[in-house]
Coordinates of C-alpha atoms and ligand atoms in Angstrom, one line a residue:
M1 CA 76.9 175.8 138.9
R2 CA 75.3 175.6 142.3
I3 CA 71.9 176.3 143.7
A4 CA 70.9 177.1 147.3
V5 CA 67.3 176.1 148.3
V6 CA 65.6 177.1 151.5
H7 CA 62.7 174.9 152.5
K8 CA 60.4 177.6 153.9
D9 CA 58.1 175.3 155.7
R10 CA 61.1 174.0 157.8
C11 CA 62.9 177.4 158.3
H12 CA 62.0 178.9 161.7
S13 CA 64.5 181.7 162.3
R14 CA 62.8 182.7 165.5
K15 CA 63.1 179.2 167.0
C16 CA 66.8 178.7 166.2
G17 CA 70.0 180.6 166.7
T18 CA 70.2 181.6 163.1
E19 CA 73.1 179.2 162.8
C20 CA 73.1 179.6 159.0
I21 CA 74.2 183.2 159.5
L22 CA 76.3 182.7 162.6
Y23 CA 78.6 180.0 161.1
C24 CA 78.8 181.2 157.5
P25 CA 82.5 182.0 156.7
R26 CA 81.5 184.6 154.2
V27 CA 79.3 186.4 156.6
R28 CA 82.2 186.4 159.1
T29 CA 84.3 188.2 156.5
G30 CA 81.6 190.8 156.1
D31 CA 79.5 189.6 153.1
E32 CA 75.7 189.5 153.2
T33 CA 75.7 185.9 152.0
V34 CA 72.8 184.8 154.3
I35 CA 70.2 187.2 155.6
I36 CA 66.8 186.8 157.1
G37 CA 64.1 188.0 154.7
E38 CA 60.9 189.9 155.5
D39 CA 59.0 186.7 155.9
G40 CA 61.4 185.5 158.6
K41 CA 63.0 182.9 156.4
A42 CA 66.7 182.6 155.4
V43 CA 67.7 184.1 152.1
I44 CA 71.0 182.8 150.6
S45 CA 72.8 184.7 147.9
E46 CA 73.9 182.2 145.2
E47 CA 76.4 184.7 143.9
L48 CA 78.2 185.1 147.2
C49 CA 77.8 181.5 148.5
V50 CA 81.0 179.4 148.1
G51 CA 79.2 176.1 148.7
C52 CA 81.1 175.1 151.9
G53 CA 77.9 173.5 153.2
I54 CA 78.3 174.6 156.8
C55 CA 74.9 176.1 157.0
V56 CA 73.3 172.9 155.6
K57 CA 74.9 170.9 158.5
K58 CA 74.3 173.6 161.2
C59 CA 70.6 174.2 160.5
P60 CA 68.7 172.4 163.2
F61 CA 65.6 171.9 161.0
E62 CA 67.3 170.6 157.9
A63 CA 65.8 173.5 156.0
I64 CA 68.8 174.2 153.6
D65 CA 70.1 172.4 150.6
I66 CA 73.1 173.5 148.6
V67 CA 73.8 171.3 145.6
S68 CA 76.0 171.4 142.6
L69 CA 74.2 170.9 139.4
P70 CA 75.2 168.7 136.5
E71 CA 77.4 170.7 134.1
E72 CA 75.2 170.6 131.1
L73 CA 72.3 172.5 132.7
E74 CA 72.0 176.0 131.6
Q75 CA 68.9 178.1 132.3
P76 CA 66.1 176.7 134.4
T77 CA 62.7 176.4 132.8
H78 CA 61.1 177.6 136.0
R79 CA 62.0 178.5 139.5
Y80 CA 59.7 179.1 142.4
G81 CA 61.4 182.3 143.5
V82 CA 64.8 183.0 145.1
N83 CA 66.1 179.9 146.8
G84 CA 63.1 178.0 145.5
F85 CA 62.8 174.7 143.7
A86 CA 64.3 174.8 140.1
L87 CA 63.0 172.8 137.2
Y88 CA 65.1 172.2 134.1
G89 CA 63.6 170.9 130.8
L90 CA 60.1 170.0 130.0
P91 CA 58.3 166.9 128.7
I92 CA 56.8 167.1 125.2
P93 CA 53.3 165.9 124.6
V94 CA 53.0 164.3 121.2
E95 CA 49.9 163.7 119.1
G96 CA 49.1 160.0 118.9
K97 CA 51.5 159.0 121.7
V98 CA 51.7 158.3 125.4
T99 CA 54.6 160.2 126.9
G100 CA 55.7 159.0 130.3
I101 CA 57.6 160.8 133.0
L102 CA 59.7 158.5 135.0
G103 CA 61.2 159.6 138.3
A104 CA 60.9 160.2 142.0
N105 CA 58.3 162.5 143.5
G106 CA 59.1 166.1 144.3
I107 CA 61.2 166.4 141.2
G108 CA 58.9 168.8 139.3
K109 CA 56.6 166.6 137.3
S110 CA 53.4 168.5 138.3
T111 CA 55.2 171.8 137.8
A112 CA 56.0 170.7 134.3
V113 CA 52.4 169.8 133.6
K114 CA 51.2 173.1 134.9
I115 CA 53.5 174.8 132.4
L116 CA 52.3 172.5 129.5
S117 CA 48.7 173.2 130.3
G118 CA 49.2 177.0 130.4
Q119 CA 48.3 177.3 134.1
L120 CA 51.8 178.4 134.9
T121 CA 54.0 180.7 132.7
P122 CA 57.6 179.7 133.0
N123 CA 59.9 182.4 134.4
L124 CA 63.2 180.9 133.2
G125 CA 64.6 181.5 136.7
I126 CA 64.3 185.3 136.3
F127 CA 62.6 187.1 139.2
D128 CA 63.5 190.8 138.9
R129 CA 61.3 191.2 135.8
T130 CA 58.8 189.2 133.9
A131 CA 60.2 187.0 131.1
G132 CA 57.7 187.4 128.4
W133 CA 56.6 184.7 126.0
E134 CA 58.9 186.2 123.4
E135 CA 61.9 185.5 125.5
I136 CA 60.7 182.1 126.5
L137 CA 60.2 181.2 122.8
R138 CA 63.6 182.5 121.9
E139 CA 65.1 180.2 124.6
Y140 CA 63.4 177.2 123.0
T141 CA 64.0 178.1 119.3
G142 CA 65.0 175.1 117.4
T143 CA 63.9 172.6 120.0
E144 CA 61.1 170.1 119.7
L145 CA 59.2 172.0 122.4
F146 CA 59.0 175.2 120.4
D147 CA 55.8 174.4 118.5
Y148 CA 54.1 173.3 121.6
L149 CA 55.1 176.4 123.6
L150 CA 54.0 178.6 120.7
T151 CA 50.6 177.0 120.9
I152 CA 50.2 177.5 124.6
S153 CA 51.4 181.1 124.4
T154 CA 48.6 182.0 122.0
K155 CA 45.7 179.9 123.0
K156 CA 44.2 178.3 126.1
L157 CA 44.6 174.5 125.9
K158 CA 42.0 172.4 127.5
V159 CA 43.6 169.8 129.7
A160 CA 41.9 166.8 131.4
V161 CA 43.7 165.8 134.6
K162 CA 43.6 162.7 136.7
P163 CA 45.2 164.0 139.9
Q164 CA 47.7 162.0 142.0
Y165 CA 45.8 162.3 145.3
I166 CA 42.2 161.1 144.7
D167 CA 41.2 161.3 148.3
Y168 CA 40.4 165.0 147.9
I169 CA 37.6 164.2 145.3
P170 CA 34.9 163.5 147.9
R171 CA 35.7 166.8 149.5
V172 CA 35.0 168.8 146.4
F173 CA 32.2 166.7 144.9
S174 CA 29.1 165.4 146.6
G175 CA 26.8 163.1 144.9
T176 CA 26.9 159.6 143.4
A177 CA 29.7 158.2 141.2
G178 CA 27.2 158.1 138.3
E179 CA 26.4 161.8 138.7
L180 CA 30.1 162.7 138.8
L181 CA 30.8 160.6 135.7
A182 CA 27.8 161.9 133.8
S183 CA 29.1 165.5 134.0
T184 CA 32.3 164.4 132.2
D185 CA 30.8 162.6 129.3
E186 CA 32.0 165.0 126.6
R187 CA 32.8 162.5 123.9
G188 CA 30.1 160.0 124.3
R189 CA 32.6 157.4 125.4
L190 CA 31.6 157.2 129.0
G191 CA 29.5 154.0 128.7
N192 CA 32.5 152.2 127.3
Y193 CA 34.8 153.3 130.2
I194 CA 32.2 152.3 132.8
S195 CA 32.0 148.8 131.5
A196 CA 35.7 148.4 130.9
L197 CA 36.5 149.5 134.4
T198 CA 33.6 147.5 135.9
L199 CA 32.1 150.6 137.5
E200 CA 28.4 149.6 137.0
P201 CA 28.1 148.3 140.6
V202 CA 29.1 151.6 142.2
L203 CA 27.2 154.1 139.9
D204 CA 24.6 154.6 142.6
S205 CA 27.0 154.8 145.5
D206 CA 27.8 158.1 147.1
I207 CA 31.3 159.3 146.2
A208 CA 32.2 159.5 149.8
T209 CA 31.6 155.8 150.4
L210 CA 33.8 154.4 147.6
S211 CA 36.9 152.4 148.4
G212 CA 40.3 153.7 147.1
G213 CA 40.3 151.3 144.2
E214 CA 36.7 152.3 143.1
L215 CA 37.5 156.0 143.5
Q216 CA 40.7 155.6 141.4
R217 CA 38.7 153.9 138.6
V218 CA 36.0 156.6 138.7
A219 CA 38.8 159.3 138.5
I220 CA 40.4 157.6 135.5
A221 CA 37.1 157.3 133.6
A222 CA 36.2 160.9 134.4
C223 CA 39.5 162.1 133.0
L224 CA 39.4 160.0 129.8
A225 CA 35.7 160.8 129.1
R226 CA 36.5 164.5 128.7
D227 CA 37.1 166.3 125.4
A228 CA 40.5 167.9 125.9
D229 CA 43.6 169.0 123.9
F230 CA 45.8 166.9 126.1
Y231 CA 45.4 164.4 129.0
F232 CA 47.5 164.2 132.0
L233 CA 47.3 161.2 134.4
D234 CA 49.3 161.4 137.5
E235 CA 49.6 157.7 138.6
I236 CA 46.8 155.4 137.6
T237 CA 47.8 152.3 139.7
P238 CA 47.4 153.2 143.4
F239 CA 44.7 150.9 145.0
L240 CA 44.3 148.9 141.7
D241 CA 45.1 145.3 141.3
I242 CA 47.0 144.1 138.3
Y243 CA 43.8 143.2 136.4
Q244 CA 42.5 146.7 136.9
R245 CA 45.9 148.3 136.0
M246 CA 45.9 146.4 132.7
A247 CA 42.3 147.5 132.0
A248 CA 43.0 151.1 132.6
A249 CA 46.3 151.0 130.6
T250 CA 44.4 149.5 127.7
L251 CA 41.9 152.4 127.7
I252 CA 44.6 155.0 127.8
R253 CA 46.4 153.4 124.9
E254 CA 43.2 153.5 122.9
L255 CA 42.6 157.2 123.6
A256 CA 46.3 158.0 122.7
A257 CA 45.6 157.1 119.1
S258 CA 44.0 160.5 118.7
R259 CA 45.1 162.6 121.6
P260 CA 48.4 163.5 123.3
I261 CA 48.7 161.9 126.7
V262 CA 51.3 162.5 129.4
I263 CA 51.5 160.1 132.4
V264 CA 53.4 159.7 135.5
E265 CA 53.6 156.1 136.7
H266 CA 55.7 154.3 139.3
D267 CA 54.7 150.8 138.4
L268 CA 57.3 150.1 135.8
A269 CA 55.7 147.1 134.2
I270 CA 52.6 149.2 133.5
L271 CA 54.6 152.2 132.4
D272 CA 56.5 150.0 130.0
M273 CA 53.3 148.7 128.3
L274 CA 51.6 152.1 128.5
A275 CA 54.2 154.6 127.2
D276 CA 55.8 155.1 123.8
T277 CA 58.5 157.3 125.1
V278 CA 59.7 158.4 128.5
H279 CA 61.4 161.4 129.9
V280 CA 63.5 160.5 132.8
A281 CA 63.2 163.0 135.7
Y282 CA 66.2 163.1 138.0
G283 CA 67.6 165.6 140.5
K284 CA 67.0 166.0 144.2
P285 CA 63.4 166.1 145.4
A286 CA 62.2 169.5 146.5
V287 CA 65.6 171.1 145.4
F288 CA 65.9 170.7 141.7
G289 CA 64.6 168.5 138.9
V290 CA 65.8 167.8 135.4
I291 CA 63.5 166.4 132.7
T292 CA 65.6 164.7 130.0
Q293 CA 64.9 164.5 126.3
P294 CA 62.5 161.8 125.4
K295 CA 63.8 158.2 125.2
G296 CA 62.2 155.1 123.8
V297 CA 60.3 153.4 126.6
R298 CA 62.5 150.3 126.8
V299 CA 65.7 152.2 126.7
G300 CA 64.5 154.9 129.2
I301 CA 63.4 152.3 131.8
N302 CA 66.6 150.4 131.4
Q303 CA 68.7 153.5 131.9
Y304 CA 66.6 154.5 134.8
L305 CA 67.2 151.1 136.5
E306 CA 70.9 151.3 135.6
G307 CA 71.0 154.7 137.4
Y308 CA 73.0 156.1 134.5
L309 CA 72.0 158.2 131.6
P310 CA 74.6 157.9 128.8
E311 CA 73.2 160.7 126.6
E312 CA 73.2 163.1 129.5
N313 CA 76.3 161.6 131.1
V314 CA 74.7 161.6 134.5
R315 CA 74.9 159.0 137.2
F316 CA 71.9 159.6 139.5
R317 CA 72.1 156.5 141.6
E318 CA 75.2 154.7 143.0
Y319 CA 73.9 151.2 142.2
P320 CA 72.0 149.6 139.4
V321 CA 68.7 147.8 140.0
V322 CA 69.1 144.2 138.7
F323 CA 66.6 141.5 138.2
E324 CA 68.8 138.8 139.6
K325 CA 69.0 135.4 138.3
R326 CA 67.0 134.2 141.2
A327 CA 68.0 134.6 144.8
H328 CA 65.7 131.6 145.5
E329 CA 68.6 129.3 144.8
K330 CA 69.0 129.6 148.5
Q331 CA 65.6 128.1 149.2
A332 CA 67.0 124.5 149.5
E333 CA 69.2 125.5 152.3
R334 CA 66.6 127.3 154.3
E335 CA 65.1 126.0 157.5
T336 CA 61.4 126.0 158.1
L337 CA 60.4 128.9 160.3
L338 CA 56.8 128.0 160.8
E339 CA 54.0 125.9 159.4
F340 CA 50.5 127.2 159.1
P341 CA 47.5 124.8 159.1
K342 CA 44.6 124.8 156.7
M343 CA 42.4 127.8 157.7
E344 CA 39.0 129.1 156.9
K345 CA 37.4 132.5 157.5
R346 CA 33.8 133.4 156.8
Y347 CA 32.4 136.9 156.8
D348 CA 28.7 137.7 155.9
R349 CA 29.4 137.7 152.2
F350 CA 32.9 136.4 151.8
R351 CA 34.7 133.1 152.5
L352 CA 38.4 132.5 152.5
V353 CA 40.1 129.1 152.4
V354 CA 43.8 128.8 153.0
G355 CA 45.7 125.5 152.3
A356 CA 48.3 124.5 154.8
G357 CA 51.8 125.8 154.1
D358 CA 55.1 126.7 155.5
I359 CA 57.4 129.8 155.7
S360 CA 61.2 129.5 155.7
A361 CA 63.6 131.4 157.8
G362 CA 65.4 134.2 155.9
E363 CA 63.1 134.1 152.9
V364 CA 60.9 136.8 151.3
L365 CA 57.6 135.5 150.3
G366 CA 55.4 137.3 147.8
L367 CA 51.7 137.2 147.9
V368 CA 49.7 137.9 144.8
G369 CA 46.0 138.0 143.7
A370 CA 43.1 140.3 142.7
N371 CA 41.6 142.9 145.0
G372 CA 38.9 141.6 147.4
I373 CA 40.1 138.0 147.3
G374 CA 41.2 137.7 150.9
K375 CA 44.9 138.7 151.0
S376 CA 44.6 141.2 153.8
T377 CA 42.3 138.7 155.7
F378 CA 45.1 136.1 155.4
A379 CA 47.6 138.6 156.7
R380 CA 45.4 139.4 159.7
L381 CA 45.0 135.7 160.5
L382 CA 48.7 135.1 160.5
A383 CA 49.3 138.3 162.5
G384 CA 46.8 137.1 165.1
V385 CA 44.7 140.2 164.6
E386 CA 41.8 138.0 163.7
E387 CA 41.1 134.4 164.4
P388 CA 40.2 131.8 161.8
D389 CA 36.8 130.0 162.1
G390 CA 37.2 127.3 164.8
G391 CA 39.6 129.1 167.0
P392 CA 43.1 130.7 167.1
V393 CA 46.2 129.1 165.6
E394 CA 49.4 128.8 167.4
L395 CA 52.2 129.7 165.1
N396 CA 55.0 129.9 167.7
A397 CA 56.4 132.9 165.9
R398 CA 56.5 136.6 166.8
V399 CA 54.8 138.6 164.1
S400 CA 55.3 142.2 163.1
Y401 CA 52.5 143.5 160.9
K402 CA 52.0 146.5 158.7
P403 CA 48.4 146.7 157.7
Q404 CA 47.3 147.9 154.2
Y405 CA 45.3 150.9 155.4
L406 CA 47.2 153.2 157.7
K407 CA 45.7 155.5 160.2
A408 CA 47.6 158.5 161.5
T409 CA 45.8 159.4 164.6
C410 CA 48.5 160.5 167.0
S411 CA 50.2 163.8 167.0
D412 CA 53.5 162.5 168.4
T413 CA 56.5 163.1 166.3
V414 CA 57.9 160.5 163.9
E415 CA 61.0 160.1 166.1
F416 CA 58.9 159.6 169.3
F417 CA 56.7 157.1 167.5
L418 CA 59.7 155.1 166.1
R419 CA 61.5 155.0 169.5
Q420 CA 58.4 153.1 170.9
S421 CA 59.1 150.2 168.6
S422 CA 62.8 150.1 168.7
R423 CA 65.4 150.1 171.4
T424 CA 68.2 150.6 168.8
F425 CA 67.0 153.9 167.4
D426 CA 70.3 155.7 168.4
T427 CA 72.6 153.2 166.8
P428 CA 74.4 153.7 163.5
I429 CA 72.9 150.5 162.2
Y430 CA 69.4 151.8 162.7
Q431 CA 70.4 155.0 160.9
H432 CA 71.9 153.0 158.1
D433 CA 69.3 150.2 157.7
I434 CA 66.1 152.1 158.4
I435 CA 66.3 155.9 158.6
E436 CA 68.5 156.5 155.5
P437 CA 66.9 154.1 153.0
L438 CA 63.4 155.4 153.9
S439 CA 64.7 159.1 153.9
L440 CA 63.1 159.7 157.3
G441 CA 65.7 162.3 158.4
P442 CA 63.8 165.4 157.4
I443 CA 60.5 164.3 158.8
L444 CA 61.6 162.9 162.2
Q445 CA 60.3 166.0 164.0
S446 CA 56.9 166.1 162.1
P447 CA 53.8 165.0 163.9
V448 CA 52.6 161.7 162.6
D449 CA 49.1 163.1 161.8
T450 CA 50.5 165.7 159.4
L451 CA 52.3 163.3 157.1
S452 CA 51.4 162.7 153.4
G453 CA 50.4 159.2 152.3
G454 CA 53.9 158.4 151.1
E455 CA 55.5 159.7 154.3
L456 CA 53.1 157.7 156.4
Q457 CA 53.8 154.6 154.4
R458 CA 57.5 154.9 155.0
V459 CA 57.1 155.5 158.7
A460 CA 54.8 152.5 159.0
I461 CA 57.4 150.3 157.1
A462 CA 60.1 151.6 159.5
A463 CA 58.0 150.8 162.5
C464 CA 57.2 147.3 161.3
L465 CA 60.8 146.5 160.6
S466 CA 62.0 148.0 163.9
R467 CA 60.2 145.4 166.0
D468 CA 61.9 142.2 167.0
A469 CA 60.1 139.5 165.2
D470 CA 60.4 136.2 163.3
L471 CA 57.8 137.0 160.6
Y472 CA 57.3 140.5 159.1
I473 CA 54.1 141.0 157.2
L474 CA 53.8 144.0 154.9
D475 CA 50.5 144.6 153.2
E476 CA 50.9 146.7 150.1
P477 CA 54.1 148.6 151.1
S478 CA 54.5 150.1 147.6
A479 CA 51.3 152.1 147.8
H480 CA 52.1 155.9 147.6
L481 CA 55.8 155.2 147.1
D482 CA 57.6 156.5 144.1
V483 CA 59.7 154.3 141.9
E484 CA 62.9 155.3 143.7
Q485 CA 61.5 154.5 147.1
R486 CA 60.2 151.1 145.8
V487 CA 63.8 150.3 144.6
R488 CA 65.0 151.1 148.1
I489 CA 62.5 149.1 150.1
T490 CA 63.2 146.1 147.8
R491 CA 66.8 146.1 148.9
M492 CA 65.9 146.8 152.5
F493 CA 63.5 143.9 152.8
R494 CA 65.9 141.4 151.3
H495 CA 68.7 142.6 153.6
H496 CA 66.4 142.6 156.6
A497 CA 65.3 139.0 156.1
D498 CA 68.7 137.7 155.2
G499 CA 70.5 139.3 158.1
R500 CA 68.4 137.9 160.9
G501 CA 66.9 134.6 159.7
A502 CA 63.5 136.2 159.8
A503 CA 60.9 135.8 157.1
I504 CA 59.1 138.7 155.3
L505 CA 55.8 138.3 153.6
V506 CA 54.9 141.0 151.1
I507 CA 51.5 141.6 149.6
D508 CA 51.8 143.8 146.5
H509 CA 50.5 144.4 143.0
D510 CA 53.7 145.8 141.5
I511 CA 55.0 142.9 139.5
Y512 CA 58.6 144.2 139.4
L513 CA 58.7 144.5 143.1
I514 CA 57.3 141.0 143.6
D515 CA 59.7 139.6 141.0
M516 CA 62.8 141.3 142.6
I517 CA 61.9 140.6 146.2
S518 CA 60.4 137.1 146.3
E519 CA 61.9 133.7 146.6
R520 CA 58.6 132.0 146.6
I521 CA 55.0 133.2 146.2
L522 CA 51.6 132.4 147.6
V523 CA 48.8 132.7 145.0
F524 CA 45.2 133.9 145.8
D525 CA 42.5 132.9 143.4
G526 CA 38.7 132.9 143.5
E527 CA 35.9 135.4 143.0
P528 CA 36.6 138.9 144.4
G529 CA 34.2 139.9 147.1
I530 CA 32.7 136.4 147.3
S531 CA 35.3 133.7 147.8
G532 CA 39.1 133.3 147.9
E533 CA 41.4 130.4 148.0
A534 CA 45.1 130.6 148.8
T535 CA 47.6 128.0 147.6
G536 CA 51.3 127.7 147.8
P537 CA 53.9 128.8 148.5
F538 CA 55.2 127.9 145.1
G539 CA 58.6 128.4 143.5
M540 CA 58.6 131.6 141.4
R541 CA 58.1 129.9 138.1
E542 CA 55.1 127.8 139.0
G543 CA 53.5 130.5 141.1
M544 CA 53.8 133.2 138.5
N545 CA 52.5 130.9 135.9
R546 CA 49.4 130.1 138.0
F547 CA 48.8 133.8 138.7
L548 CA 49.3 135.1 135.2
S549 CA 47.5 132.4 133.4
R550 CA 44.3 133.5 135.1
L551 CA 45.1 137.1 134.0
G552 CA 45.8 136.0 130.5
V553 CA 49.0 138.0 130.4
T554 CA 52.4 136.8 129.4
F555 CA 55.8 138.3 130.3
R556 CA 59.1 137.9 128.5
R557 CA 62.5 139.0 129.8
D558 CA 64.7 141.4 127.9
R559 CA 68.5 141.0 127.9
S560 CA 68.9 142.8 131.2
G561 CA 66.6 140.2 132.8
R562 CA 63.8 142.7 133.2
P563 CA 60.3 141.3 132.7
R564 CA 58.2 142.9 130.0
I565 CA 54.6 142.4 129.3
N566 CA 54.0 140.9 125.8
K567 CA 51.5 142.6 123.6
P568 CA 48.3 140.6 123.7
G569 CA 48.0 138.5 120.6
S570 CA 51.6 139.0 119.6
Y571 CA 53.8 136.1 118.4
L572 CA 55.5 135.8 121.8
D573 CA 52.2 136.1 123.6
R574 CA 50.7 133.3 121.6
D575 CA 53.8 131.1 121.7
Q576 CA 54.3 131.4 125.5
K577 CA 50.6 130.7 126.2
A578 CA 50.7 127.6 124.0
G579 CA 53.7 126.4 126.0
G580 CA 52.2 127.4 129.3
E581 CA 55.1 129.8 130.0
Y582 CA 53.3 132.9 131.2
Y583 CA 56.4 134.2 133.0
Y584 CA 59.4 133.5 130.9
Y585 CA 62.5 132.1 132.4
T586 CA 65.7 131.1 130.8
E587 CA 67.2 127.8 131.7
D588 CA 69.3 129.1 134.5
Q589 CA 66.5 131.0 136.0
V590 CA 64.4 128.0 136.8
Ligands
LIG601 P1 56.3 166.2 141.6 O1 55.1 166.4 140.8 O2 57.4 165.6 140.8 O3 56.1 165.5 142.9 P2 56.1 169.1 142.0 O4 56.2 169.7 140.6 O5 54.7 169.0 142.6 O6 56.8 167.7 142.0 O7 57.0 169.9 143.0 C1 58.4 170.0 143.0 C2 58.8 170.8 144.1 O8 58.5 172.2 143.8 C3 58.2 170.5 145.4 O9 58.9 169.7 146.2 C4 58.1 171.9 146.1 O10 59.3 172.0 146.9 C5 58.2 172.9 145.0 N1 56.9 173.6 144.7 C6 55.8 173.1 144.1 N2 54.9 174.0 144.0 C7 55.4 175.1 144.6 C8 54.9 176.5 144.8 N3 53.6 176.8 144.3 N4 55.7 177.3 145.4 C9 56.9 177.0 145.8 N5 57.4 175.8 145.7 C10 56.7 174.9 145.0
LIG602 P1 42.2 141.8 149.6 O1 43.2 142.2 150.6 O2 42.6 140.7 148.7 O3 41.9 143.0 148.7 P2 40.4 141.5 151.8 O4 41.0 140.4 152.6 O5 40.7 142.9 152.3 O6 40.9 141.4 150.3 O7 38.9 141.3 151.7 C1 38.3 140.2 151.1 C2 36.8 140.3 151.2 O8 36.4 140.1 152.6 C3 36.2 141.6 150.7 O9 35.0 141.3 150.0 C4 35.9 142.3 152.0 O10 34.8 143.2 151.8 C5 35.5 141.2 153.0 N1 35.9 141.6 154.3 C6 37.1 141.9 154.8 N2 37.1 142.1 156.1 C7 35.8 142.0 156.5 C8 35.1 142.2 157.7 N3 35.8 142.5 158.9 N4 33.8 142.0 157.8 C9 33.1 141.6 156.7 N5 33.7 141.5 155.4 C10 35.0 141.7 155.3
LIG603 MG1 44.2 144.0 150.9

């Protein structure tokens, strides 16, 4: 089984030599395997296509994908027209449970939710007639989904949605955060959500003036406060620090006691504590997506990290993701790259104090702490973008810096932009080390100011790593990236530091990313928005203990080495707290 997908936004038959038709061996023998449709876009006949892949290579705009599907797949649940994206399977919302969907973006998660909420009637991949509900139900007879589909075929379900991109909210709503929230208070629970998410200080603020983290918490409260048949939250963690992630997760778990909830989440530590079951979503973004049967959350995440699904007999990634028994064994051998002095920085209302510290050549240094505690300020001091009080510091190191907030102001193409920061753009190494892991190939010709948040993040990471430097500083690189892209940047950063004796400093809230990537960590503590103090760098064990003890959260490791959040008040939680082991290490992981 094979499908051919034409990405219409990238197909410009008037600007190319219609190479897809010209070079198709079947067309040469007289078949109409590829034609140009009425809309000027290529149409590929899946019946006639032999899957030689020549058109895929010849298309100058990378507009065609032809892929073989895993054998087990039969009929798609939905397909967006001929040569459109195909979705297989569906997640099943369950009363009293949080159902997670775990997988890359562009793999059909939102499409699945549109079907579950009744906004989109699935077409089973049939375009020449309308597949009625009767046919759809027949297709799902005997499956766990049957009852659910029967319900949506007969009645309109009310769904409350927390959308993935929250930045559009100020465009559709004008008024204060308090006004927006008041309109959603359908179960009388709003007050509780406002205090649990510490939203009191922003209730009188205009929605348009909120920070990303504030807007995210408003959006979560607004979704949970509704009275709905099911709740869908598409990523709750962007812009939130780990304290806020935990608070939001706790509220969702409470609501799940009485309502079905479906979530998409790329922070796996949070997904792990939040979901009861997960459906792994795999496939090829924008081409096809498969949603597996539900798996227990522990097993599902482990299979995902392994890159292999035993029940489905599918390997969807060539390598497993491992939580290594500490790469920081190397720390002892590392030479000091730079030493930074004690620094202070005062703003009108905020004061940061940084203790003197050092950074080693070849290491990846993690940086953790709450929002508003001075992490980005510290990054700017090191990068020389800002001076500490009392004058500039001389670090004797070339610094390449990716700021937290990215602005796409130029209309140059991605390729043009990247060529400005690298002289090696045309080399195979650049392709292999930068372009491929960040999947930049398809967007090289896109103007920078048309990119989505995730695309812009990947381009900014590429530009940062492209420069020649001794110290690379990346402020929140996981923001807007899906779980698969996070896995890739983790490997990339380690490789980058190791290979050139440079150091990489990563600020992030994703605990798995920090755990996988860091050899040592810097810990930020204080009172958000008022004062911050940076200490360290510490070894992982000491640093994580310092950080997590303030959070009051303990982690254990399962057999695969993966950290898992202990349930608050559970035996392990109490035991580890008593022993001061907030981040559990076995003997050989010290
Ligand atoms: P996810 O939520 O996993 O990011 P989506 O369900 O939003 O994925 O989209 C999966 C793919 O389906 C997209 O990459 C896009 O190619 C395609 N798609 C989504 N909506 C439409 C549509 N209305 N018409 C045609 N194709 C669409
Ligand atoms: P973090 O990165 O840990 O979230 P930041 O370093 O961005 O924190 O900010 C710490 C505090 O300093 C915040 O309260 C912020 O409002 C304040 N701040 C940051 N930059 C400036 C500035 N240029 N002028 C005044 N206050 C600032
Ligand atoms: Mg910051």
